[in-house]
CSV table of C-alpha atoms in Angstrom, one decimal:
chain,number,residue,atom,x,y,z
A,38,UNK,CA,4.8,-15.0,-112.7
A,39,UNK,CA,2.4,-14.9,-115.7
A,40,UNK,CA,3.6,-17.4,-118.3
A,41,UNK,CA,2.3,-15.7,-121.4
A,42,UNK,CA,3.0,-12.1,-122.2
A,43,UNK,CA,0.0,-10.0,-123.3
A,44,UNK,CA,1.3,-8.4,-126.5
A,45,UNK,CA,-0.3,-5.1,-127.3
A,46,UNK,CA,0.9,-1.8,-128.8
A,47,UNK,CA,4.0,-1.5,-126.7
A,48,UNK,CA,5.0,-5.0,-127.7
A,49,UNK,CA,4.5,-4.1,-131.4
A,50,UNK,CA,6.6,-0.9,-130.9
A,51,UNK,CA,9.5,-2.7,-129.2
A,52,UNK,CA,9.4,-5.6,-131.6
A,53,UNK,CA,9.3,-3.1,-134.5
A,54,UNK,CA,12.6,-1.6,-133.3
A,55,UNK,CA,14.2,-5.0,-133.4
A,56,UNK,CA,12.8,-5.8,-136.8
A,57,UNK,CA,14.1,-2.5,-138.1
A,58,UNK,CA,17.6,-3.5,-137.1
A,59,UNK,CA,17.1,-6.9,-138.9
A,60,UNK,CA,15.7,-5.0,-142.0
A,61,UNK,CA,18.9,-3.0,-142.3
A,62,UNK,CA,21.1,-6.1,-141.7
A,63,UNK,CA,19.3,-7.9,-144.6
A,64,UNK,CA,19.9,-4.9,-146.9
A,65,UNK,CA,23.6,-5.1,-146.1
A,66,UNK,CA,23.7,-8.9,-146.4
A,67,UNK,CA,22.0,-9.0,-149.8
A,68,UNK,CA,23.7,-6.0,-151.2
A,69,UNK,CA,26.4,-8.2,-152.9
A,70,UNK,CA,23.6,-10.1,-154.7
A,71,UNK,CA,22.9,-7.1,-157.0
A,72,UNK,CA,26.6,-6.1,-157.1
A,73,UNK,CA,28.2,-9.5,-157.9
A,74,UNK,CA,29.2,-8.7,-161.5
A,75,UNK,CA,30.5,-5.2,-160.3
A,76,UNK,CA,32.5,-6.9,-157.5
A,77,UNK,CA,34.1,-9.3,-160.0
A,78,UNK,CA,35.2,-6.3,-162.1
A,79,UNK,CA,36.3,-4.2,-159.2
A,80,UNK,CA,38.5,-6.8,-157.6
A,81,UNK,CA,39.4,-8.7,-160.8
A,82,UNK,CA,38.3,-12.2,-159.5
A,83,UNK,CA,36.7,-15.3,-161.1
A,84,UNK,CA,33.5,-17.2,-160.1
A,85,UNK,CA,35.1,-19.1,-157.2
A,86,UNK,CA,36.7,-16.0,-155.7
A,87,UNK,CA,33.4,-14.1,-156.1
A,88,UNK,CA,31.6,-17.0,-154.3
A,89,UNK,CA,34.1,-16.7,-151.5
A,90,UNK,CA,32.6,-13.3,-150.5
A,91,UNK,CA,29.2,-14.8,-149.8
A,92,UNK,CA,30.7,-18.0,-148.5
A,93,UNK,CA,32.8,-16.3,-145.9
A,94,UNK,CA,29.9,-14.1,-144.9
A,95,UNK,CA,27.7,-17.1,-144.4
A,96,UNK,CA,30.4,-19.1,-142.8
A,97,UNK,CA,30.8,-16.5,-140.1
A,98,UNK,CA,27.0,-16.2,-139.9
A,99,UNK,CA,26.4,-19.9,-139.4
A,100,UNK,CA,29.4,-20.3,-137.1
A,101,UNK,CA,28.0,-17.5,-134.9
A,102,UNK,CA,24.5,-18.9,-134.5
A,103,UNK,CA,25.1,-21.0,-131.4
A,104,UNK,CA,27.3,-18.4,-129.7
A,105,UNK,CA,24.8,-15.7,-130.5
A,106,UNK,CA,21.9,-17.9,-129.1
A,107,UNK,CA,23.9,-18.4,-125.9
A,108,UNK,CA,24.6,-14.6,-125.8
A,109,UNK,CA,20.9,-13.8,-126.1
A,110,UNK,CA,20.0,-16.3,-123.4
A,111,UNK,CA,22.7,-15.0,-121.1
A,112,UNK,CA,23.0,-11.2,-121.9
A,113,UNK,CA,19.6,-10.4,-123.2
A,114,UNK,CA,18.3,-9.1,-126.6
A,115,UNK,CA,19.2,-5.4,-126.4
A,116,UNK,CA,23.0,-5.9,-125.8
A,117,UNK,CA,23.3,-8.5,-128.5
A,118,UNK,CA,21.3,-6.4,-131.1
A,119,UNK,CA,23.3,-3.3,-130.3
A,120,UNK,CA,26.6,-5.1,-130.8
A,121,UNK,CA,25.3,-6.6,-134.0
A,122,UNK,CA,24.2,-3.2,-135.4
A,123,UNK,CA,27.7,-1.7,-134.7
A,124,UNK,CA,29.5,-4.6,-136.4
A,125,UNK,CA,27.4,-4.9,-139.5
A,126,UNK,CA,27.5,-1.1,-140.0
A,127,UNK,CA,31.3,-1.2,-139.7
A,128,UNK,CA,31.4,-4.1,-142.2
A,129,UNK,CA,29.3,-2.3,-144.8
A,130,UNK,CA,31.4,0.8,-144.5
A,131,UNK,CA,34.6,-1.2,-144.7
A,132,UNK,CA,33.3,-3.0,-147.8
A,133,UNK,CA,32.6,0.4,-149.5
A,134,UNK,CA,36.2,1.6,-148.8
A,135,UNK,CA,38.1,-1.6,-149.4
A,136,UNK,CA,40.8,-1.1,-152.0
A,137,UNK,CA,41.7,-4.8,-152.3
A,138,UNK,CA,40.0,-8.3,-152.4
A,139,UNK,CA,41.5,-9.3,-149.1
A,140,UNK,CA,40.2,-6.2,-147.2
A,141,UNK,CA,36.8,-6.6,-148.8
A,142,UNK,CA,36.7,-10.2,-147.6
A,143,UNK,CA,37.5,-9.0,-144.1
A,144,UNK,CA,34.7,-6.4,-144.3
A,145,UNK,CA,32.2,-9.0,-145.4
A,146,UNK,CA,33.2,-11.3,-142.5
A,147,UNK,CA,32.7,-8.4,-140.0
A,148,UNK,CA,29.3,-7.8,-141.6
A,149,UNK,CA,28.4,-11.4,-141.3
A,150,UNK,CA,29.3,-11.4,-137.7
A,151,UNK,CA,27.0,-8.5,-136.9
A,152,UNK,CA,24.2,-9.8,-139.2
A,153,UNK,CA,24.3,-13.1,-137.2
A,154,UNK,CA,23.2,-11.3,-134.1
A,155,UNK,CA,20.0,-9.9,-135.5
A,156,UNK,CA,17.5,-12.6,-136.4
A,157,UNK,CA,17.7,-14.7,-133.3
A,158,UNK,CA,17.4,-11.6,-131.3
A,159,UNK,CA,14.2,-10.7,-133.1
A,160,UNK,CA,12.8,-14.2,-132.6
A,161,UNK,CA,13.5,-13.8,-128.9
A,162,UNK,CA,11.7,-10.5,-128.8
A,163,UNK,CA,8.7,-12.2,-130.4
A,164,UNK,CA,8.6,-15.0,-127.8
A,165,UNK,CA,9.1,-12.6,-124.9
A,166,UNK,CA,6.6,-9.8,-125.9
A,167,UNK,CA,3.7,-11.8,-127.5
A,168,UNK,CA,1.6,-14.8,-126.5
A,169,UNK,CA,2.8,-18.2,-127.7
A,170,UNK,CA,-0.1,-18.6,-130.1
A,171,UNK,CA,1.3,-15.6,-132.0
A,172,UNK,CA,4.7,-17.2,-132.4
A,173,UNK,CA,4.4,-18.6,-135.9
A,174,UNK,CA,2.9,-15.4,-137.3
A,175,UNK,CA,5.5,-13.1,-135.6
A,176,UNK,CA,8.3,-15.2,-137.0
A,177,UNK,CA,6.9,-15.1,-140.5
A,178,UNK,CA,6.3,-11.3,-140.2
A,179,UNK,CA,10.0,-10.9,-139.1
A,180,UNK,CA,11.0,-12.9,-142.2
A,181,UNK,CA,8.7,-10.8,-144.3
A,182,UNK,CA,10.4,-7.6,-143.1
A,183,UNK,CA,13.7,-9.1,-143.8
A,184,UNK,CA,12.7,-9.8,-147.4
A,185,UNK,CA,11.6,-6.2,-147.7
A,186,UNK,CA,15.3,-5.4,-147.0
A,187,UNK,CA,16.2,-7.7,-149.9
A,188,UNK,CA,13.7,-5.8,-152.0
A,189,UNK,CA,15.5,-2.5,-151.1
A,190,UNK,CA,18.8,-4.0,-152.3
A,191,UNK,CA,17.2,-5.0,-155.6
A,192,UNK,CA,15.1,-1.9,-156.3
A,193,UNK,CA,17.2,0.9,-154.7
A,194,UNK,CA,20.8,-0.1,-154.2
A,195,UNK,CA,21.2,-1.7,-157.7
A,196,UNK,CA,20.4,1.4,-159.7
A,197,UNK,CA,22.1,3.7,-157.2
A,198,UNK,CA,25.3,1.6,-157.5
A,199,UNK,CA,25.3,2.1,-161.3
A,200,UNK,CA,24.6,5.8,-161.0
A,201,UNK,CA,27.0,7.0,-158.3
A,202,UNK,CA,29.5,4.2,-158.1
A,203,UNK,CA,30.7,1.6,-155.7
A,204,UNK,CA,32.1,3.6,-152.8
A,205,UNK,CA,29.4,6.2,-152.6
A,206,UNK,CA,26.6,3.6,-152.9
A,207,UNK,CA,27.9,1.3,-150.2
A,208,UNK,CA,29.1,4.0,-147.8
A,209,UNK,CA,25.8,5.8,-148.2
A,210,UNK,CA,23.8,2.7,-147.3
A,211,UNK,CA,25.9,2.3,-144.2
A,212,UNK,CA,24.2,5.3,-142.7
A,213,UNK,CA,21.1,3.2,-142.2
A,214,UNK,CA,22.9,1.2,-139.6
A,215,UNK,CA,23.6,4.4,-137.6
A,216,UNK,CA,20.0,5.4,-137.9
A,217,UNK,CA,18.6,2.2,-136.3
A,218,UNK,CA,21.1,2.4,-133.5
A,219,UNK,CA,19.3,5.4,-132.0
A,220,UNK,CA,15.9,3.9,-131.1
A,221,UNK,CA,17.6,0.6,-130.3
A,222,UNK,CA,19.7,2.1,-127.6
A,223,UNK,CA,17.0,4.4,-126.2
A,224,UNK,CA,13.8,2.4,-126.3
A,225,UNK,CA,14.3,-1.3,-126.8
A,226,UNK,CA,13.6,-3.6,-123.7
A,227,UNK,CA,14.2,-7.3,-123.5
A,228,UNK,CA,10.8,-8.2,-122.1
A,229,UNK,CA,7.7,-6.6,-120.5
A,230,UNK,CA,7.9,-5.7,-116.9
A,231,UNK,CA,7.1,-8.7,-114.8
A,232,UNK,CA,7.6,-11.2,-117.6
A,233,UNK,CA,11.3,-12.1,-117.1
A,234,UNK,CA,12.5,-15.7,-117.2
A,235,UNK,CA,11.8,-17.8,-114.2
A,236,UNK,CA,15.0,-18.7,-112.5
A,237,UNK,CA,16.3,-22.3,-113.0
A,238,UNK,CA,16.1,-24.7,-110.1
A,239,UNK,CA,19.2,-24.7,-108.0
A,240,UNK,CA,20.9,-27.3,-106.0
A,241,UNK,CA,24.0,-29.4,-105.9
A,242,UNK,CA,25.7,-30.0,-109.2
A,243,UNK,CA,24.4,-33.1,-110.8
A,244,UNK,CA,21.0,-32.9,-109.0
A,245,UNK,CA,17.9,-32.9,-111.1
A,246,UNK,CA,17.2,-29.4,-112.3
A,247,UNK,CA,20.5,-28.0,-110.9
A,248,UNK,CA,22.9,-26.1,-113.0
A,249,UNK,CA,25.8,-28.1,-114.3
A,250,UNK,CA,28.8,-27.0,-112.2
A,251,UNK,CA,27.6,-23.4,-112.3
A,252,UNK,CA,30.9,-22.1,-111.1
A,253,UNK,CA,32.9,-24.0,-113.7
A,254,UNK,CA,33.8,-22.2,-116.9
A,255,UNK,CA,31.6,-23.3,-119.8
A,256,UNK,CA,29.0,-25.1,-117.6
A,257,UNK,CA,26.2,-22.8,-118.9
A,258,UNK,CA,27.3,-23.2,-122.5
A,259,UNK,CA,27.5,-27.0,-122.4
A,260,UNK,CA,24.2,-27.3,-120.6
A,261,UNK,CA,22.4,-25.0,-123.0
A,262,UNK,CA,23.7,-26.7,-126.1
A,263,UNK,CA,23.3,-30.3,-124.7
A,264,UNK,CA,19.7,-29.7,-123.6
A,265,UNK,CA,18.7,-27.9,-126.7
A,266,UNK,CA,20.2,-30.6,-129.0
A,267,UNK,CA,18.6,-33.4,-126.9
A,268,UNK,CA,15.2,-32.2,-128.1
A,269,UNK,CA,14.1,-33.9,-131.3
A,270,UNK,CA,12.1,-30.7,-132.1
A,271,UNK,CA,15.3,-28.7,-132.2
A,272,UNK,CA,17.0,-31.1,-134.6
A,273,UNK,CA,13.9,-31.4,-136.8
A,274,UNK,CA,13.8,-27.6,-136.9
A,275,UNK,CA,17.4,-27.5,-138.1
A,276,UNK,CA,16.7,-29.9,-140.9
A,277,UNK,CA,13.6,-28.2,-142.0
A,278,UNK,CA,15.5,-24.9,-142.2
A,279,UNK,CA,18.4,-26.6,-144.0
A,280,UNK,CA,16.2,-28.1,-146.7
A,281,UNK,CA,13.9,-25.3,-147.4
A,282,UNK,CA,15.9,-22.0,-147.2
A,283,UNK,CA,19.0,-22.5,-149.3
A,284,UNK,CA,17.6,-22.6,-153.0
A,285,UNK,CA,16.3,-19.0,-152.7
A,286,UNK,CA,19.2,-17.8,-150.5
A,287,UNK,CA,21.8,-18.9,-153.1
A,288,UNK,CA,19.7,-17.4,-155.9
A,289,UNK,CA,19.2,-14.0,-154.2
A,290,UNK,CA,22.5,-13.7,-152.4
A,291,UNK,CA,24.9,-14.3,-155.4
A,292,UNK,CA,24.1,-16.7,-158.3
A,293,UNK,CA,20.7,-15.5,-159.4
A,294,UNK,CA,21.9,-12.4,-161.3
A,295,UNK,CA,24.8,-14.2,-163.1
A,296,UNK,CA,22.6,-17.1,-164.0
A,297,UNK,CA,19.9,-15.0,-165.5
A,298,UNK,CA,22.2,-12.6,-167.4
A,299,UNK,CA,25.0,-15.1,-168.5
A,300,UNK,CA,23.1,-18.4,-168.9
A,301,UNK,CA,19.6,-17.1,-169.8
A,302,UNK,CA,20.7,-14.0,-171.8
A,303,UNK,CA,18.5,-11.5,-170.0
A,304,UNK,CA,19.4,-7.9,-169.4
A,305,UNK,CA,20.3,-6.7,-166.0
A,306,UNK,CA,17.0,-4.9,-165.7
A,307,UNK,CA,15.0,-7.9,-166.5
A,308,UNK,CA,17.1,-10.1,-164.2
A,309,UNK,CA,16.6,-7.6,-161.4
A,310,UNK,CA,12.9,-7.7,-162.0
A,311,UNK,CA,12.9,-11.5,-161.6
A,312,UNK,CA,14.9,-11.2,-158.4
A,313,UNK,CA,12.3,-8.7,-157.2
A,314,UNK,CA,9.6,-11.2,-158.0
A,315,UNK,CA,11.3,-13.8,-155.7
A,316,UNK,CA,11.2,-11.2,-152.9
A,317,UNK,CA,7.6,-10.2,-153.5
A,318,UNK,CA,6.5,-13.8,-153.6
A,319,UNK,CA,8.3,-14.4,-150.4
A,320,UNK,CA,6.6,-11.5,-148.7
A,321,UNK,CA,3.1,-12.5,-149.9
A,322,UNK,CA,3.5,-16.2,-149.0
A,323,UNK,CA,5.0,-15.4,-145.6
A,324,UNK,CA,1.7,-14.1,-144.4
A,325,UNK,CA,-0.1,-17.2,-145.8
A,326,UNK,CA,2.3,-19.6,-144.3
A,327,UNK,CA,2.2,-17.9,-140.9
A,328,UNK,CA,-1.6,-18.0,-140.8
A,329,UNK,CA,-1.8,-21.6,-141.8
A,330,UNK,CA,0.8,-22.8,-139.3
A,331,UNK,CA,-0.7,-20.6,-136.5
A,332,UNK,CA,-4.1,-22.2,-137.0
A,333,UNK,CA,-3.1,-25.8,-137.9
A,334,UNK,CA,0.1,-27.2,-136.5
A,335,UNK,CA,-0.4,-30.4,-138.4
A,336,UNK,CA,0.3,-28.4,-141.6
A,337,UNK,CA,3.9,-27.8,-140.8
A,338,UNK,CA,5.5,-30.9,-142.3
A,339,UNK,CA,3.2,-31.0,-145.5
A,340,UNK,CA,4.0,-27.3,-146.1
A,341,UNK,CA,7.7,-27.8,-145.7
A,342,UNK,CA,8.0,-31.0,-147.8
A,343,UNK,CA,5.6,-29.6,-150.4
A,344,UNK,CA,7.8,-26.5,-150.8
A,345,UNK,CA,10.9,-28.7,-151.2
A,346,UNK,CA,9.2,-30.9,-153.8
A,347,UNK,CA,7.8,-27.9,-155.9
A,348,UNK,CA,11.2,-26.1,-155.7
A,349,UNK,CA,13.0,-29.2,-157.0
A,350,UNK,CA,10.4,-29.7,-159.8
A,351,UNK,CA,10.8,-26.2,-161.1
A,352,UNK,CA,14.6,-26.2,-160.9
A,353,UNK,CA,14.6,-29.4,-162.8
A,354,UNK,CA,12.3,-28.0,-165.5
A,355,UNK,CA,14.5,-25.0,-166.0
A,356,UNK,CA,17.8,-26.9,-166.0
A,357,UNK,CA,16.7,-29.7,-168.4
A,358,UNK,CA,14.8,-27.5,-170.8
A,359,UNK,CA,15.8,-28.6,-174.3
A,360,UNK,CA,16.5,-25.1,-175.6
A,361,UNK,CA,19.6,-23.1,-174.8
A,362,UNK,CA,17.4,-20.8,-172.7
A,363,UNK,CA,14.3,-21.5,-170.6
A,364,UNK,CA,11.2,-19.6,-171.7
A,365,UNK,CA,10.3,-16.5,-169.7
A,366,UNK,CA,7.1,-18.0,-168.3
A,367,UNK,CA,9.1,-20.9,-166.8
A,368,UNK,CA,11.7,-18.5,-165.2
A,369,UNK,CA,8.8,-16.4,-163.8
A,370,UNK,CA,7.2,-19.6,-162.3
A,371,UNK,CA,10.6,-20.6,-160.8
A,372,UNK,CA,11.0,-17.2,-159.1
A,373,UNK,CA,7.5,-17.4,-157.7
A,374,UNK,CA,8.2,-20.8,-156.3
A,375,UNK,CA,11.6,-19.7,-154.9
A,376,UNK,CA,9.6,-17.1,-153.0
A,377,UNK,CA,8.1,-19.9,-150.9
A,378,UNK,CA,11.5,-21.1,-149.6
A,379,UNK,CA,11.8,-18.3,-147.0
A,380,UNK,CA,8.4,-18.8,-145.4
A,381,UNK,CA,8.9,-22.6,-145.4
A,382,UNK,CA,12.2,-22.2,-143.6
A,383,UNK,CA,10.5,-20.4,-140.8
A,384,UNK,CA,8.6,-23.6,-140.0
A,385,UNK,CA,11.8,-24.9,-138.6
A,386,UNK,CA,11.5,-22.5,-135.7
A,387,UNK,CA,7.9,-23.7,-135.1
A,388,UNK,CA,9.4,-27.1,-134.2
A,389,UNK,CA,12.2,-25.7,-132.0
A,390,UNK,CA,10.1,-23.1,-130.1
A,391,UNK,CA,7.7,-25.5,-128.3
A,392,UNK,CA,10.4,-28.0,-127.7
A,393,UNK,CA,12.4,-25.6,-125.5
A,394,UNK,CA,11.7,-23.4,-122.4
A,395,UNK,CA,12.1,-19.6,-122.5
A,396,UNK,CA,15.6,-19.6,-121.1
A,397,UNK,CA,16.8,-21.9,-124.0
A,398,UNK,CA,15.0,-20.2,-126.9
A,399,UNK,CA,18.0,-18.3,-128.1
A,400,UNK,CA,20.3,-21.3,-128.2
A,401,UNK,CA,17.6,-23.5,-129.8
A,402,UNK,CA,16.9,-20.8,-132.4
A,403,UNK,CA,20.6,-20.5,-133.1
A,404,UNK,CA,20.9,-24.3,-133.7
A,405,UNK,CA,17.9,-24.2,-136.0
A,406,UNK,CA,19.1,-21.2,-137.9
A,407,UNK,CA,22.4,-22.8,-138.7
A,408,UNK,CA,20.7,-25.3,-141.0
A,409,UNK,CA,19.8,-23.1,-144.0
A,410,UNK,CA,23.0,-21.2,-143.8
A,411,UNK,CA,25.2,-24.4,-143.8
A,412,UNK,CA,23.3,-25.6,-146.9
A,413,UNK,CA,23.6,-22.1,-148.5
A,414,UNK,CA,27.4,-22.0,-147.9
A,415,UNK,CA,27.8,-25.5,-149.3
A,416,UNK,CA,25.8,-24.6,-152.4
A,417,UNK,CA,27.4,-21.2,-153.0
A,418,UNK,CA,30.9,-22.7,-152.9
A,419,UNK,CA,30.0,-25.8,-155.0
A,420,UNK,CA,28.3,-23.8,-157.7
A,421,UNK,CA,31.3,-21.5,-158.0
A,422,UNK,CA,33.8,-24.4,-158.2
A,423,UNK,CA,31.6,-26.2,-160.8
A,424,UNK,CA,31.2,-23.1,-162.9
A,425,UNK,CA,35.0,-22.7,-163.1
A,426,UNK,CA,35.5,-26.4,-163.7
A,427,UNK,CA,32.9,-26.7,-166.5
A,428,UNK,CA,33.4,-23.4,-168.3
A,429,UNK,CA,30.3,-21.8,-166.8
A,430,UNK,CA,27.9,-24.7,-167.2
A,431,UNK,CA,25.1,-23.6,-165.0
A,432,UNK,CA,23.1,-26.8,-165.5
A,433,UNK,CA,25.8,-28.9,-163.9
A,434,UNK,CA,26.6,-26.3,-161.3
A,435,UNK,CA,23.0,-26.0,-160.0
A,436,UNK,CA,22.6,-29.8,-159.8
A,437,UNK,CA,23.9,-29.4,-156.2
A,438,UNK,CA,20.5,-28.2,-155.2
A,439,UNK,CA,19.0,-31.7,-155.6
A,440,UNK,CA,21.6,-33.4,-153.6
A,441,UNK,CA,21.1,-31.3,-150.5
A,442,UNK,CA,17.4,-31.3,-150.8
A,443,UNK,CA,17.4,-35.2,-150.9
A,444,UNK,CA,19.6,-35.2,-147.8
A,445,UNK,CA,17.3,-32.8,-146.0
A,446,UNK,CA,14.1,-34.7,-146.8
A,447,UNK,CA,15.6,-38.0,-145.5
A,448,UNK,CA,16.5,-36.3,-142.2
A,449,UNK,CA,13.1,-34.7,-141.8
A,450,UNK,CA,11.3,-38.0,-142.4
A,451,UNK,CA,13.6,-39.7,-139.9
A,452,UNK,CA,13.1,-37.1,-137.1
A,453,UNK,CA,9.4,-36.3,-137.6
A,454,UNK,CA,7.8,-39.2,-135.6
A,455,UNK,CA,9.9,-38.7,-132.5
A,456,UNK,CA,9.6,-34.9,-132.5
A,457,UNK,CA,5.9,-34.9,-132.9
A,458,UNK,CA,5.4,-37.6,-130.3
A,459,UNK,CA,7.5,-35.6,-127.8
A,460,UNK,CA,5.5,-32.5,-128.7
A,461,UNK,CA,2.2,-34.2,-128.2
A,462,UNK,CA,3.3,-35.6,-124.8
A,463,UNK,CA,4.4,-32.2,-123.7
A,464,UNK,CA,1.0,-30.8,-124.7
A,465,UNK,CA,-0.8,-33.4,-122.6
A,466,UNK,CA,1.3,-32.6,-119.6
A,467,UNK,CA,0.7,-28.9,-119.8
A,468,UNK,CA,-1.8,-27.5,-117.2
């Protein structure tokens, strides 16, 4: 069985279908980011309750990452993506029609569940349809398309929401989920013909290479999680994702618009332009990061840590600025730098991918992908609580960013030597 798939036009077409599903999922995921103030008015809630929308959505998303990875490894990409598209479409429609805060929360949880099934599936398509050397670039391209979905939320959904109202805007956007289901069910395939996973070695339970009590319930699950977590590259990937992704995620998903409007005194139009700048920067830098990592694996850690350091520096400059409001040039620079967080977070998968065989890619990606969303959940909730406790003091509330970044950097530096040594040993053993 050939080890490396050939890529080509058919691979691009199939991968494109998966990415289209992810694109729609990101539109739905980030739609609350441009509607946060509207949601607070519609459901009559304070900052903490508003943060609960995004927190619950991310809690479901993060909690689903390992189960989804296991599902992808066990059931295949097409089944998982199809289920995800059905769930996030139902969640978006439910959010449009929710008459109460409780029902809206349930709808966002359903959306988060479906959204959780998309990105790992797209990463799996990339590894199954393209040569391994294309892995970093395909992952960055997938992230770039996802950010394009964020751009649609900012440029399209925001003005439509204010023109036609809450229900019509969110219900109308849910149609996109139905649209992507058609090519997904008709044309998507898990892998090229002849490039399926090699079967695992069989034998008596406990024997080297044998499945762990294959007939016992949960044996597959325990084995996948244990073997993925045992790889230092998987754990390093999780911490890279944890440390790099959350500053931009928190800004775009919920707190960016209120911060720019309420704390910085900008109009909604100007604030929306700055959110768009974050997305545009992310898309441009995604291609740059993908090319650099694809050509020089040694650049992964410097890129990740450099992004963390620059992000912390710009946030500090904005928050400690002596005036009541930061100057526009500084806010623009912050947004440009926040755009690097998404591409940097994709580097986490470039540590997990070579550390795990094909049959464990879904599980390892799920573990890695939990990192940034756990950090985002923590920050979203903490910012909301601190805003309520301090009378909307954004300087104190956003100080959470520095605490989590410090924790992540310490963990990256601790795991880096072991993960890179294991990776180098594996490369020497390869034929």
